[in-house]
PDB file of C-alpha atoms in Angstrom:
ATOM      1  CA  MET N   1      84.324  52.545  99.361  1.00  0.00           C
ATOM      2  CA  LEU N   2      86.879  51.965  96.677  1.00  0.00           C
ATOM      3  CA  ASP N   3      86.998  53.818  93.315  1.00  0.00           C
ATOM      4  CA  LEU N   4      87.450  51.677  90.092  1.00  0.00           C
ATOM      5  CA  VAL N   5      89.146  53.582  87.345  1.00  0.00           C
ATOM      6  CA  ARG N   6      89.784  52.257  83.897  1.00  0.00           C
ATOM      7  CA  ASP N   7      93.440  52.364  82.940  1.00  0.00           C
ATOM      8  CA  THR N   8      94.079  52.562  79.193  1.00  0.00           C
ATOM      9  CA  ALA N   9      97.549  51.108  79.467  1.00  0.00           C
ATOM     10  CA  PRO N  10      97.607  47.362  78.805  1.00  0.00           C
ATOM     11  CA  ALA N  11      98.477  45.102  81.739  1.00  0.00           C
ATOM     12  CA  SER N  12     102.305  44.453  81.613  1.00  0.00           C
ATOM     13  CA  PRO N  13     103.802  41.091  82.435  1.00  0.00           C
ATOM     14  CA  ALA N  14     104.821  40.658  85.980  1.00  0.00           C
ATOM     15  CA  GLY N  15     108.432  41.779  86.802  1.00  0.00           C
ATOM     16  CA  PRO N  16     111.103  39.508  88.105  1.00  0.00           C
ATOM     17  CA  SER N  17     110.460  40.708  91.634  1.00  0.00           C
ATOM     18  CA  ALA N  18     106.707  40.068  91.591  1.00  0.00           C
ATOM     19  CA  ARG N  19     105.321  37.193  93.583  1.00  0.00           C
ATOM     20  CA  VAL N  20     102.076  35.257  93.805  1.00  0.00           C
ATOM     21  CA  THR N  21     100.419  35.980  97.172  1.00  0.00           C
ATOM     22  CA  THR N  22      97.171  33.769  96.878  1.00  0.00           C
ATOM     23  CA  ARG N  23      94.966  31.993  94.470  1.00  0.00           C
ATOM     24  CA  TRP N  24      91.194  31.716  94.422  1.00  0.00           C
ATOM     25  CA  GLN N  25      89.641  28.508  93.286  1.00  0.00           C
ATOM     26  CA  ASP N  26      85.926  27.551  92.365  1.00  0.00           C
ATOM     27  CA  ASP N  27      84.212  24.451  93.599  1.00  0.00           C
ATOM     28  CA  ARG N  28      85.881  22.340  90.964  1.00  0.00           C
ATOM     29  CA  GLY N  29      89.373  23.292  92.171  1.00  0.00           C
ATOM     30  CA  GLU N  30      90.035  25.569  89.148  1.00  0.00           C
ATOM     31  CA  THR N  31      91.890  28.790  89.752  1.00  0.00           C
ATOM     32  CA  PHE N  32      89.833  31.915  88.558  1.00  0.00           C
ATOM     33  CA  ALA N  33      91.863  34.623  90.194  1.00  0.00           C
ATOM     34  CA  VAL N  34      95.477  35.237  91.364  1.00  0.00           C
ATOM     35  CA  GLY N  35      96.739  37.788  93.818  1.00  0.00           C
ATOM     36  CA  MET N  36     100.104  39.305  93.083  1.00  0.00           C
ATOM     37  CA  ALA N  37     102.620  41.716  94.855  1.00  0.00           C
ATOM     38  CA  ASP N  38     105.547  43.625  93.655  1.00  0.00           C
ATOM     39  CA  GLY N  39     106.906  45.945  96.359  1.00  0.00           C
ATOM     40  CA  PRO N  40     104.025  48.318  97.422  1.00  0.00           C
ATOM     41  CA  VAL N  41     102.043  47.555  94.226  1.00  0.00           C
ATOM     42  CA  ARG N  42      99.508  44.711  94.477  1.00  0.00           C
ATOM     43  CA  TRP N  43      96.931  43.404  92.065  1.00  0.00           C
ATOM     44  CA  ILE N  44      94.389  40.694  91.319  1.00  0.00           C
ATOM     45  CA  ASP N  45      94.336  39.013  87.832  1.00  0.00           C
ATOM     46  CA  TRP N  46      90.845  37.809  87.339  1.00  0.00           C
ATOM     47  CA  ARG N  47      90.446  35.169  84.633  1.00  0.00           C
ATOM     48  CA  ASP N  48      88.916  36.533  81.354  1.00  0.00           C
ATOM     49  CA  ILE N  49      88.199  39.808  83.039  1.00  0.00           C
ATOM     50  CA  GLY N  50      91.406  41.676  83.583  1.00  0.00           C
ATOM     51  CA  ARG N  51      93.752  43.175  86.294  1.00  0.00           C
ATOM     52  CA  PHE N  52      92.653  45.179  89.347  1.00  0.00           C
ATOM     53  CA  GLN N  53      95.692  47.100  90.706  1.00  0.00           C
ATOM     54  CA  PHE N  54      95.929  48.923  93.962  1.00  0.00           C
ATOM     55  CA  GLU N  55      98.675  50.344  96.254  1.00  0.00           C
ATOM     56  CA  GLY N  56      98.763  50.859 100.029  1.00  0.00           C
ATOM     57  CA  SER N  57      95.622  52.124 101.456  1.00  0.00           C
ATOM     58  CA  SER N  58      94.618  54.233  98.389  1.00  0.00           C
ATOM     59  CA  PRO N  59      90.876  53.898  97.550  1.00  0.00           C
ATOM     60  CA  GLN N  60      91.802  54.035  93.809  1.00  0.00           C
ATOM     61  CA  VAL N  61      91.915  50.751  91.915  1.00  0.00           C
ATOM     62  CA  LEU N  62      93.064  50.674  88.442  1.00  0.00           C
ATOM     63  CA  PHE N  63      91.279  48.319  86.056  1.00  0.00           C
ATOM     64  CA  ARG N  64      93.113  46.919  82.988  1.00  0.00           C
ATOM     65  CA  PRO N  65      90.841  44.788  80.868  1.00  0.00           C
ATOM     66  CA  ALA N  66      91.858  41.374  79.569  1.00  0.00           C
ATOM     67  CA  SER N  67      90.656  42.404  76.115  1.00  0.00           C
ATOM     68  CA  PRO N  68      90.578  45.909  74.561  1.00  0.00           C
ATOM     69  CA  GLY N  69      87.219  47.501  74.761  1.00  0.00           C
ATOM     70  CA  ALA N  70      85.775  45.214  77.453  1.00  0.00           C
ATOM     71  CA  PRO N  71      83.303  47.065  79.750  1.00  0.00           C
ATOM     72  CA  VAL N  72      84.352  48.030  83.294  1.00  0.00           C
ATOM     73  CA  PRO N  73      83.062  45.151  85.457  1.00  0.00           C
ATOM     74  CA  THR N  74      81.481  47.430  88.031  1.00  0.00           C
ATOM     75  CA  THR N  75      79.101  44.803  89.588  1.00  0.00           C
ATOM     76  CA  LEU N  76      81.738  42.056  89.851  1.00  0.00           C
ATOM     77  CA  PHE N  77      84.060  44.581  91.409  1.00  0.00           C
ATOM     78  CA  ALA N  78      81.531  45.917  93.955  1.00  0.00           C
ATOM     79  CA  ARG N  79      80.401  42.339  95.105  1.00  0.00           C
ATOM     80  CA  ALA N  80      83.422  40.113  94.728  1.00  0.00           C
ATOM     81  CA  ILE N  81      86.681  42.047  94.297  1.00  0.00           C
ATOM     82  CA  GLN N  82      86.191  45.051  96.574  1.00  0.00           C
ATOM     83  CA  PRO N  83      86.069  42.927  99.760  1.00  0.00           C
ATOM     84  CA  LEU N  84      89.384  41.053  98.769  1.00  0.00           C
ATOM     85  CA  ILE N  85      91.072  44.335  98.222  1.00  0.00           C
ATOM     86  CA  LEU N  86      89.783  45.904 101.473  1.00  0.00           C
ATOM     87  CA  GLN N  87      91.146  42.909 103.350  1.00  0.00           C
ATOM     88  CA  ALA N  88      94.554  43.357 101.656  1.00  0.00           C
ATOM     89  CA  GLN N  89      94.422  47.032 102.849  1.00  0.00           C
ATOM     90  CA  GLY N  90      93.907  45.937 106.501  1.00  0.00           C
ATOM     91  CA  TRP N  91      90.117  45.386 106.908  1.00  0.00           C
ATOM     92  CA  PRO N  92      89.279  41.962 108.360  1.00  0.00           C
ATOM     93  CA  ALA N  93      87.252  39.856 106.021  1.00  0.00           C
ATOM     94  CA  LEU N  94      85.633  36.349 106.776  1.00  0.00           C
ATOM     95  CA  HIS N  95      84.220  33.802 104.453  1.00  0.00           C
ATOM     96  CA  ALA N  96      80.799  34.261 105.944  1.00  0.00           C
ATOM     97  CA  SER N  97      77.374  35.552 105.443  1.00  0.00           C
ATOM     98  CA  ALA N  98      75.397  38.072 107.705  1.00  0.00           C
ATOM     99  CA  ALA N  99      72.024  39.677 108.517  1.00  0.00           C
ATOM    100  CA  ALA N 100      71.111  42.578 110.508  1.00  0.00           C
ATOM    101  CA  GLY N 101      68.227  43.429 112.884  1.00  0.00           C
ATOM    102  CA  ALA N 102      67.381  46.042 115.525  1.00  0.00           C
ATOM    103  CA  HIS N 103      69.932  44.608 117.901  1.00  0.00           C
ATOM    104  CA  GLY N 104      72.764  44.342 115.526  1.00  0.00           C
ATOM    105  CA  ALA N 105      74.245  41.810 113.126  1.00  0.00           C
ATOM    106  CA  VAL N 106      74.309  38.039 113.230  1.00  0.00           C
ATOM    107  CA  LEU N 107      77.219  36.558 111.306  1.00  0.00           C
ATOM    108  CA  PHE N 108      77.216  32.879 109.982  1.00  0.00           C
ATOM    109  CA  CYS N 109      80.464  31.064 109.284  1.00  0.00           C
ATOM    110  CA  GLY N 110      81.177  27.397 108.548  1.00  0.00           C
ATOM    111  CA  LEU N 111      82.516  25.033 105.927  1.00  0.00           C
ATOM    112  CA  SER N 112      81.226  25.115 102.390  1.00  0.00           C
ATOM    113  CA  GLY N 113      77.663  23.804 102.291  1.00  0.00           C
ATOM    114  CA  SER N 114      77.087  24.412 105.959  1.00  0.00           C
ATOM    115  CA  GLY N 115      74.184  26.718 105.232  1.00  0.00           C
ATOM    116  CA  LYS N 116      75.713  30.215 105.672  1.00  0.00           C
ATOM    117  CA  SER N 117      73.792  31.800 102.717  1.00  0.00           C
ATOM    118  CA  THR N 118      70.594  29.955 103.538  1.00  0.00           C
ATOM    119  CA  LEU N 119      70.428  31.027 107.125  1.00  0.00           C
ATOM    120  CA  ALA N 120      71.500  34.615 106.331  1.00  0.00           C
ATOM    121  CA  TYR N 121      68.766  34.749 103.787  1.00  0.00           C
ATOM    122  CA  ALA N 122      66.201  33.028 106.098  1.00  0.00           C
ATOM    123  CA  MET N 123      66.879  35.737 108.811  1.00  0.00           C
ATOM    124  CA  THR N 124      65.037  38.174 106.471  1.00  0.00           C
ATOM    125  CA  ARG N 125      61.858  36.282 107.489  1.00  0.00           C
ATOM    126  CA  VAL N 126      62.211  37.600 110.948  1.00  0.00           C
ATOM    127  CA  ALA N 127      60.563  41.022 111.360  1.00  0.00           C
ATOM    128  CA  GLY N 128      63.123  43.808 111.043  1.00  0.00           C
ATOM    129  CA  TYR N 129      65.901  41.713 109.580  1.00  0.00           C
ATOM    130  CA  ARG N 130      67.638  42.159 106.319  1.00  0.00           C
ATOM    131  CA  GLN N 131      70.612  40.351 104.744  1.00  0.00           C
ATOM    132  CA  LEU N 132      73.917  42.342 104.921  1.00  0.00           C
ATOM    133  CA  ALA N 133      76.341  40.070 103.163  1.00  0.00           C
ATOM    134  CA  ASP N 134      76.749  36.769 101.349  1.00  0.00           C
ATOM    135  CA  ASP N 135      80.010  34.685 101.093  1.00  0.00           C
ATOM    136  CA  VAL N 136      82.310  37.476 102.424  1.00  0.00           C
ATOM    137  CA  VAL N 137      81.788  39.768 105.330  1.00  0.00           C
ATOM    138  CA  VAL N 138      84.077  42.797 105.890  1.00  0.00           C
ATOM    139  CA  LEU N 139      84.512  44.107 109.497  1.00  0.00           C
ATOM    140  CA  ARG N 140      85.829  47.000 111.326  1.00  0.00           C
ATOM    141  CA  SER N 141      86.576  47.984 114.912  1.00  0.00           C
ATOM    142  CA  GLY N 142      84.765  51.031 116.157  1.00  0.00           C
ATOM    143  CA  GLU N 143      84.343  52.820 119.483  1.00  0.00           C
ATOM    144  CA  ALA N 144      81.286  50.542 120.242  1.00  0.00           C
ATOM    145  CA  GLY N 145      83.051  47.335 119.244  1.00  0.00           C
ATOM    146  CA  TRP N 146      83.202  45.316 116.171  1.00  0.00           C
ATOM    147  CA  GLN N 147      80.948  46.192 113.268  1.00  0.00           C
ATOM    148  CA  VAL N 148      79.867  44.608 109.920  1.00  0.00           C
ATOM    149  CA  VAL N 149      80.598  46.954 106.926  1.00  0.00           C
ATOM    150  CA  PRO N 150      77.670  46.825 104.493  1.00  0.00           C
ATOM    151  CA  LEU N 151      78.782  46.341 100.909  1.00  0.00           C
ATOM    152  CA  PRO N 152      76.878  45.485  97.724  1.00  0.00           C
ATOM    153  CA  PHE N 153      76.238  41.722  97.423  1.00  0.00           C
ATOM    154  CA  ARG N 154      74.113  39.186  95.658  1.00  0.00           C
ATOM    155  CA  ALA N 155      72.321  36.345  97.556  1.00  0.00           C
ATOM    156  CA  ARG N 156      73.757  33.075  96.407  1.00  0.00           C
ATOM    157  CA  LEU N 157      71.433  30.311  97.314  1.00  0.00           C
ATOM    158  CA  ARG N 158      71.808  26.639  96.251  1.00  0.00           C
ATOM    159  CA  PRO N 159      68.925  25.532  94.069  1.00  0.00           C
ATOM    160  CA  THR N 160      67.146  23.563  96.868  1.00  0.00           C
ATOM    161  CA  ALA N 161      67.131  26.661  99.039  1.00  0.00           C
ATOM    162  CA  ALA N 162      66.099  29.016  96.191  1.00  0.00           C
ATOM    163  CA  ALA N 163      63.252  26.697  95.438  1.00  0.00           C
ATOM    164  CA  HIS N 164      62.069  26.690  99.081  1.00  0.00           C
ATOM    165  CA  PHE N 165      62.173  30.459  99.315  1.00  0.00           C
ATOM    166  CA  ALA N 166      60.452  30.974  96.037  1.00  0.00           C
ATOM    167  CA  ALA N 167      57.564  28.901  97.290  1.00  0.00           C
ATOM    168  CA  ALA N 168      57.428  30.669 100.721  1.00  0.00           C
ATOM    169  CA  ALA N 169      56.599  34.292 101.481  1.00  0.00           C
ATOM    170  CA  PRO N 170      59.375  36.597 100.223  1.00  0.00           C
ATOM    171  CA  GLY N 171      61.826  38.051 102.627  1.00  0.00           C
ATOM    172  CA  THR N 172      63.859  41.312 102.222  1.00  0.00           C
ATOM    173  CA  ALA N 173      67.195  40.025 100.968  1.00  0.00           C
ATOM    174  CA  GLY N 174      68.366  41.859  98.041  1.00  0.00           C
ATOM    175  CA  THR N 175      67.387  45.221  99.347  1.00  0.00           C
ATOM    176  CA  PRO N 176      69.988  48.030  99.263  1.00  0.00           C
ATOM    177  CA  PRO N 177      72.600  47.607 102.113  1.00  0.00           C
ATOM    178  CA  VAL N 178      72.211  49.710 105.218  1.00  0.00           C
ATOM    179  CA  PRO N 179      74.182  52.915 104.880  1.00  0.00           C
ATOM    180  CA  ALA N 180      76.292  52.578 108.007  1.00  0.00           C
ATOM    181  CA  PRO N 181      78.259  49.840 109.700  1.00  0.00           C
ATOM    182  CA  VAL N 182      76.094  47.577 111.967  1.00  0.00           C
ATOM    183  CA  PRO N 183      77.317  46.357 115.409  1.00  0.00           C
ATOM    184  CA  LEU N 184      78.316  42.652 115.448  1.00  0.00           C
ATOM    185  CA  ARG N 185      76.017  41.078 118.055  1.00  0.00           C
ATOM    186  CA  LEU N 186      76.425  37.359 117.531  1.00  0.00           C
ATOM    187  CA  VAL N 187      78.628  34.946 115.612  1.00  0.00           C
ATOM    188  CA  VAL N 188      77.152  31.548 114.665  1.00  0.00           C
ATOM    189  CA  VAL N 189      79.543  28.706 113.655  1.00  0.00           C
ATOM    190  CA  LEU N 190      77.480  26.241 111.574  1.00  0.00           C
ATOM    191  CA  ASP N 191      77.776  22.530 111.967  1.00  0.00           C
ATOM    192  CA  GLN N 192      75.168  21.024 109.585  1.00  0.00           C
ATOM    193  CA  GLN N 193      74.849  17.160 110.028  1.00  0.00           C
ATOM    194  CA  PRO N 194      72.174  15.115 108.238  1.00  0.00           C
ATOM    195  CA  ASP N 195      71.813  12.873 111.286  1.00  0.00           C
ATOM    196  CA  ALA N 196      71.767  15.568 113.933  1.00  0.00           C
ATOM    197  CA  PRO N 197      68.920  15.547 116.471  1.00  0.00           C
ATOM    198  CA  SER N 198      65.712  17.127 115.270  1.00  0.00           C
ATOM    199  CA  LEU N 199      66.046  19.957 117.792  1.00  0.00           C
ATOM    200  CA  PRO N 200      69.114  22.195 116.947  1.00  0.00           C
ATOM    201  CA  GLN N 201      71.942  22.153 119.580  1.00  0.00           C
ATOM    202  CA  ILE N 202      73.412  25.509 120.655  1.00  0.00           C
ATOM    203  CA  GLN N 203      76.687  25.660 122.594  1.00  0.00           C
ATOM    204  CA  PRO N 204      78.896  28.683 123.561  1.00  0.00           C
ATOM    205  CA  ILE N 205      82.310  28.771 122.047  1.00  0.00           C
ATOM    206  CA  ALA N 206      85.330  29.701 124.291  1.00  0.00           C
ATOM    207  CA  SER N 207      87.449  32.633 123.019  1.00  0.00           C
ATOM    208  CA  VAL N 208      90.505  30.479 122.555  1.00  0.00           C
ATOM    209  CA  ARG N 209      88.687  28.156 120.307  1.00  0.00           C
ATOM    210  CA  MET N 210      86.923  30.960 118.520  1.00  0.00           C
ATOM    211  CA  PHE N 211      90.168  32.582 117.572  1.00  0.00           C
ATOM    212  CA  SER N 212      91.377  29.530 115.676  1.00  0.00           C
ATOM    213  CA  ILE N 213      87.905  29.286 113.965  1.00  0.00           C
ATOM    214  CA  TYR N 214      88.290  32.863 112.849  1.00  0.00           C
ATOM    215  CA  LEU N 215      91.642  32.138 111.297  1.00  0.00           C
ATOM    216  CA  THR N 216      90.202  29.142 109.474  1.00  0.00           C
ATOM    217  CA  HIS N 217      87.609  31.261 107.774  1.00  0.00           C
ATOM    218  CA  ALA N 218      89.684  34.480 107.365  1.00  0.00           C
ATOM    219  CA  HIS N 219      90.666  35.850 103.927  1.00  0.00           C
ATOM    220  CA  CYS N 220      94.284  36.681 103.634  1.00  0.00           C
ATOM    221  CA  PHE N 221      95.731  38.360 100.633  1.00  0.00           C
ATOM    222  CA  ASP N 222      99.321  37.780 101.542  1.00  0.00           C
ATOM    223  CA  GLU N 223     100.462  35.360 104.237  1.00  0.00           C
ATOM    224  CA  ALA N 224     104.046  36.388 103.597  1.00  0.00           C
ATOM    225  CA  ASP N 225     103.415  39.956 104.716  1.00  0.00           C
ATOM    226  CA  ARG N 226     104.385  39.662 108.425  1.00  0.00           C
ATOM    227  CA  ALA N 227     102.951  43.032 109.408  1.00  0.00           C
ATOM    228  CA  ALA N 228      99.557  42.170 107.742  1.00  0.00           C
ATOM    229  CA  VAL N 229      99.389  38.759 109.375  1.00  0.00           C
ATOM    230  CA  GLU N 230     100.216  40.430 112.857  1.00  0.00           C
ATOM    231  CA  ARG N 231      97.431  42.823 112.370  1.00  0.00           C
ATOM    232  CA  MET N 232      95.039  40.089 111.333  1.00  0.00           C
ATOM    233  CA  VAL N 233      95.916  38.107 114.436  1.00  0.00           C
ATOM    234  CA  THR N 234      95.340  41.181 116.607  1.00  0.00           C
ATOM    235  CA  HIS N 235      91.899  41.659 115.017  1.00  0.00           C
ATOM    236  CA  TYR N 236      90.623  38.155 115.520  1.00  0.00           C
ATOM    237  CA  LEU N 237      92.028  37.968 119.114  1.00  0.00           C
ATOM    238  CA  SER N 238      89.985  41.031 119.796  1.00  0.00           C
ATOM    239  CA  MET N 239      86.887  39.664 118.152  1.00  0.00           C
ATOM    240  CA  ALA N 240      87.278  36.313 119.953  1.00  0.00           C
ATOM    241  CA  ASP N 241      87.439  38.135 123.334  1.00  0.00           C
ATOM    242  CA  THR N 242      84.586  40.614 122.803  1.00  0.00           C
ATOM    243  CA  VAL N 243      81.972  39.097 120.403  1.00  0.00           C
ATOM    244  CA  ARG N 244      79.632  36.351 121.660  1.00  0.00           C
ATOM    245  CA  ALA N 245      79.968  33.156 119.578  1.00  0.00           C
ATOM    246  CA  ILE N 246      78.018  29.893 119.507  1.00  0.00           C
ATOM    247  CA  ARG N 247      78.049  26.643 117.666  1.00  0.00           C
ATOM    248  CA  LEU N 248      74.870  25.589 116.017  1.00  0.00           C
ATOM    249  CA  THR N 249      74.635  21.864 115.212  1.00  0.00           C
ATOM    250  CA  TYR N 250      71.516  21.250 113.183  1.00  0.00           C
ATOM    251  CA  ARG N 251      70.258  19.155 110.364  1.00  0.00           C
ATOM    252  CA  PRO N 252      68.884  20.554 107.058  1.00  0.00           C
ATOM    253  CA  ASP N 253      65.141  20.934 107.485  1.00  0.00           C
ATOM    254  CA  PHE N 254      63.521  23.696 105.454  1.00  0.00           C
ATOM    255  CA  PRO N 255      60.138  23.531 107.279  1.00  0.00           C
ATOM    256  CA  ALA N 256      61.922  24.114 110.573  1.00  0.00           C
ATOM    257  CA  LEU N 257      63.880  27.153 109.308  1.00  0.00           C
ATOM    258  CA  ASP N 258      61.499  29.883 110.567  1.00  0.00           C
ATOM    259  CA  ARG N 259      61.551  28.459 114.066  1.00  0.00           C
ATOM    260  CA  LEU N 260      65.406  28.200 113.901  1.00  0.00           C
ATOM    261  CA  VAL N 261      66.088  31.766 112.771  1.00  0.00           C
ATOM    262  CA  SER N 262      63.560  33.100 115.291  1.00  0.00           C
ATOM    263  CA  THR N 263      65.595  31.518 118.063  1.00  0.00           C
ATOM    264  CA  LEU N 264      68.792  33.015 116.591  1.00  0.00           C
ATOM    265  CA  ALA N 265      67.156  36.384 116.626  1.00  0.00           C
ATOM    266  CA  ASP N 266      66.084  36.043 120.214  1.00  0.00           C
ATOM    267  CA  LEU N 267      69.689  35.171 121.247  1.00  0.00           C
ATOM    268  CA  ALA N 268      70.979  38.253 119.357  1.00  0.00           C
ATOM    269  CA  ALA N 269      68.257  40.409 121.226  1.00  0.00           C
ATOM    270  CA  ASP N 270      69.245  38.986 124.696  1.00  0.00           C
ATOM    271  CA  THR N 271      70.789  41.995 126.327  1.00  0.00           C
ATOM    272  CA  ARG N 272      71.526  40.169 129.541  1.00  0.00           C
ATOM    273  CA  ARG N 273      74.377  38.405 127.691  1.00  0.00           C
ATOM    274  CA  PRO N 274      77.427  40.073 126.168  1.00  0.00           C
TER     275      PRO N 274
END
């Protein structure tokens, strides 16, 4: 969707009017990227990689490497940086994972370690499902409602999950993304608890509560940009009102995964419910 163009000019120091908009940190709390804005010009400085600069809604992104002669990081850009820039340009983006089947997309959100990647990958073991996104999901509003925008991604499973799926029959995760946006059919908010009942608990989520959950898991490039924040609020109010959402309370149990994702696929296919 975005065009990454190498810029031969070196990245200049930020001017006096430039400001930090956001910081991205790894699991150890170390900052690996910083979002900046200076008037209409915005950029992301990615540690050891370089600067990705964009302006307004232009699809062109200028890349200025951290070191001369460094290759253009096309894979990193497509999978990790492009969704962040799209969000800055007005596309809603959630810290979530998703899979798509014949009836539409199922989106998984929750706290770190709640099983978003594992369940999105496990959905590929249901006939007709493929994984759409991992870690970040970009959305758009269409005539038929909210849709998941397919972008390049890499399945990021924790070691225990990767070992489980390696020993099981392979799914279809990692296949090329579908060419067109997929209707968002169901949002699953994950609540993984080691001492939860053996049978997963599924409860509907009211729209008022779901709105606050969306904000909790939303990416936001610049919280000081009032227009952008108002647009984001409008988007998530609409999603909360129109997309079915459930809370899934479950305990980690790899042998029970197939049964669990089959249940979720049945819920997504239930045309009697909005």
